[in-house]
PDB file of C-alpha atoms in Angstrom:
ATOM      1  CA  MET A   1      35.613 136.010 151.799  1.00  0.00           C
ATOM      2  CA  LYS A   2      39.160 135.237 152.894  1.00  0.00           C
ATOM      3  CA  ARG A   3      38.073 132.680 155.506  1.00  0.00           C
ATOM      4  CA  LYS A   4      36.352 130.674 152.200  1.00  0.00           C
ATOM      5  CA  ILE A   5      39.426 130.971 150.142  1.00  0.00           C
ATOM      6  CA  PHE A   6      41.728 129.823 153.206  1.00  0.00           C
ATOM      7  CA  VAL A   7      38.671 127.207 153.980  1.00  0.00           C
ATOM      8  CA  THR A   8      39.329 125.965 149.936  1.00  0.00           C
ATOM      9  CA  ALA A   9      42.731 125.857 149.970  1.00  0.00           C
ATOM     10  CA  LEU A  10      43.163 123.738 152.890  1.00  0.00           C
ATOM     11  CA  LEU A  11      40.859 121.417 151.628  1.00  0.00           C
ATOM     12  CA  ALA A  12      42.913 121.340 147.807  1.00  0.00           C
ATOM     13  CA  ALA A  13      45.869 120.616 149.925  1.00  0.00           C
ATOM     14  CA  VAL A  14      44.312 117.967 152.081  1.00  0.00           C
ATOM     15  CA  LEU A  15      43.384 116.464 148.502  1.00  0.00           C
ATOM     16  CA  LEU A  16      46.426 116.654 147.144  1.00  0.00           C
ATOM     17  CA  LEU A  17      47.967 114.646 149.970  1.00  0.00           C
ATOM     18  CA  CYS A  18      45.788 111.946 150.230  1.00  0.00           C
ATOM     19  CA  ILE A  19      46.145 111.042 146.078  1.00  0.00           C
ATOM     20  CA  GLY A  20      49.280 111.452 146.812  1.00  0.00           C
ATOM     21  CA  CYS A  21      49.559 108.706 149.351  1.00  0.00           C
ATOM     22  CA  ILE A  22      47.743 106.137 147.354  1.00  0.00           C
ATOM     23  CA  PHE A  23      50.331 106.318 144.537  1.00  0.00           C
ATOM     24  CA  VAL A  24      53.438 106.372 147.206  1.00  0.00           C
ATOM     25  CA  SER A  25      54.046 102.873 148.935  1.00  0.00           C
ATOM     26  CA  ALA A  26      55.451 102.759 151.862  1.00  0.00           C
ATOM     27  CA  THR A  27      59.262 100.917 152.313  1.00  0.00           C
ATOM     28  CA  SER A  28      58.763 100.123 155.629  1.00  0.00           C
ATOM     29  CA  GLY A  29      56.677  99.606 158.207  1.00  0.00           C
ATOM     30  CA  SER A  30      55.888  97.660 161.715  1.00  0.00           C
ATOM     31  CA  CYS A  31      54.556  93.931 160.822  1.00  0.00           C
ATOM     32  CA  GLY A  32      54.090  92.628 164.356  1.00  0.00           C
ATOM     33  CA  ASP A  33      54.390  94.471 167.922  1.00  0.00           C
ATOM     34  CA  ASN A  34      58.057  94.738 167.675  1.00  0.00           C
ATOM     35  CA  LEU A  35      58.313  93.358 163.793  1.00  0.00           C
ATOM     36  CA  LYS A  36      59.612  95.788 161.628  1.00  0.00           C
ATOM     37  CA  TRP A  37      59.675  95.627 157.049  1.00  0.00           C
ATOM     38  CA  THR A  38      61.880  97.269 154.297  1.00  0.00           C
ATOM     39  CA  VAL A  39      62.247  97.234 151.336  1.00  0.00           C
ATOM     40  CA  SER A  40      64.825  97.921 149.689  1.00  0.00           C
ATOM     41  CA  GLY A  41      66.211  97.162 145.672  1.00  0.00           C
ATOM     42  CA  SER A  42      64.746  93.228 145.691  1.00  0.00           C
ATOM     43  CA  THR A  43      64.970  92.702 148.876  1.00  0.00           C
ATOM     44  CA  LEU A  44      62.934  91.888 151.854  1.00  0.00           C
ATOM     45  CA  THR A  45      64.248  92.541 155.701  1.00  0.00           C
ATOM     46  CA  ILE A  46      62.852  91.450 158.297  1.00  0.00           C
ATOM     47  CA  SER A  47      63.526  92.232 161.789  1.00  0.00           C
ATOM     48  CA  GLY A  48      62.875  92.929 165.576  1.00  0.00           C
ATOM     49  CA  THR A  49      61.781  90.041 168.020  1.00  0.00           C
ATOM     50  CA  GLY A  50      58.350  88.156 167.675  1.00  0.00           C
ATOM     51  CA  GLU A  51      55.320  87.260 166.373  1.00  0.00           C
ATOM     52  CA  MET A  52      54.044  88.935 162.636  1.00  0.00           C
ATOM     53  CA  THR A  53      51.137  89.871 162.072  1.00  0.00           C
ATOM     54  CA  SER A  54      50.559  91.901 159.426  1.00  0.00           C
ATOM     55  CA  HIS A  55      52.521  91.537 156.316  1.00  0.00           C
ATOM     56  CA  PRO A  56      51.965  94.610 154.148  1.00  0.00           C
ATOM     57  CA  TRP A  57      54.903  95.001 151.582  1.00  0.00           C
ATOM     58  CA  THR A  58      51.925  92.881 149.111  1.00  0.00           C
ATOM     59  CA  ASP A  59      52.902  95.505 147.116  1.00  0.00           C
ATOM     60  CA  TYR A  60      56.405  94.179 146.250  1.00  0.00           C
ATOM     61  CA  ASN A  61      55.535  90.597 146.731  1.00  0.00           C
ATOM     62  CA  SER A  62      55.687  90.120 142.684  1.00  0.00           C
ATOM     63  CA  SER A  63      59.415  91.660 143.125  1.00  0.00           C
ATOM     64  CA  ILE A  64      61.349  90.442 146.176  1.00  0.00           C
ATOM     65  CA  LYS A  65      64.298  88.259 144.907  1.00  0.00           C
ATOM     66  CA  LYS A  66      65.749  88.097 148.821  1.00  0.00           C
ATOM     67  CA  ILE A  67      64.258  87.586 152.119  1.00  0.00           C
ATOM     68  CA  VAL A  68      65.802  88.314 155.378  1.00  0.00           C
ATOM     69  CA  VAL A  69      63.810  86.986 158.236  1.00  0.00           C
ATOM     70  CA  GLU A  70      66.700  88.794 161.167  1.00  0.00           C
ATOM     71  CA  GLU A  71      67.165  86.633 164.659  1.00  0.00           C
ATOM     72  CA  GLY A  72      64.645  87.161 166.764  1.00  0.00           C
ATOM     73  CA  VAL A  73      61.286  86.848 164.212  1.00  0.00           C
ATOM     74  CA  THR A  74      59.504  83.331 165.896  1.00  0.00           C
ATOM     75  CA  THR A  75      56.519  83.382 163.195  1.00  0.00           C
ATOM     76  CA  ILE A  76      56.176  84.295 159.584  1.00  0.00           C
ATOM     77  CA  GLY A  77      51.753  85.145 159.275  1.00  0.00           C
ATOM     78  CA  GLU A  78      50.620  82.954 156.316  1.00  0.00           C
ATOM     79  CA  ASN A  79      50.813  83.717 153.048  1.00  0.00           C
ATOM     80  CA  ALA A  80      52.884  86.433 154.037  1.00  0.00           C
ATOM     81  CA  PHE A  81      54.617  86.278 150.485  1.00  0.00           C
ATOM     82  CA  ASN A  82      52.033  85.322 148.417  1.00  0.00           C
ATOM     83  CA  GLY A  83      52.628  85.719 145.004  1.00  0.00           C
ATOM     84  CA  GLY A  84      56.096  86.351 145.277  1.00  0.00           C
ATOM     85  CA  ILE A  85      57.017  84.551 142.142  1.00  0.00           C
ATOM     86  CA  ASN A  86      60.429  85.717 141.584  1.00  0.00           C
ATOM     87  CA  ILE A  87      61.871  84.776 144.732  1.00  0.00           C
ATOM     88  CA  THR A  88      65.228  82.468 144.839  1.00  0.00           C
ATOM     89  CA  GLU A  89      66.876  82.995 147.787  1.00  0.00           C
ATOM     90  CA  VAL A  90      65.234  83.252 151.762  1.00  0.00           C
ATOM     91  CA  ILE A  91      68.388  84.040 154.771  1.00  0.00           C
TER      92      ILE A  91
END
């Protein structure tokens, strides 16, 4: 009986964690082997060195106003800012 309660509680905790992940978008992460991205307010910053291989910030594209691409970034992925209708500044 104790084992069944433990397994049920464990499954409930995992389910809640998964549901939480669905509703919370990441505000930073990796977008290449040596590239990182961060969204702070309405600014997207891409930093590091090398090629961009993904653009996982697409949930933010409509709210991004400023993009900062730091020195060392050698390529920007195709359609990386698709839907970025409010972008007013790129550095």
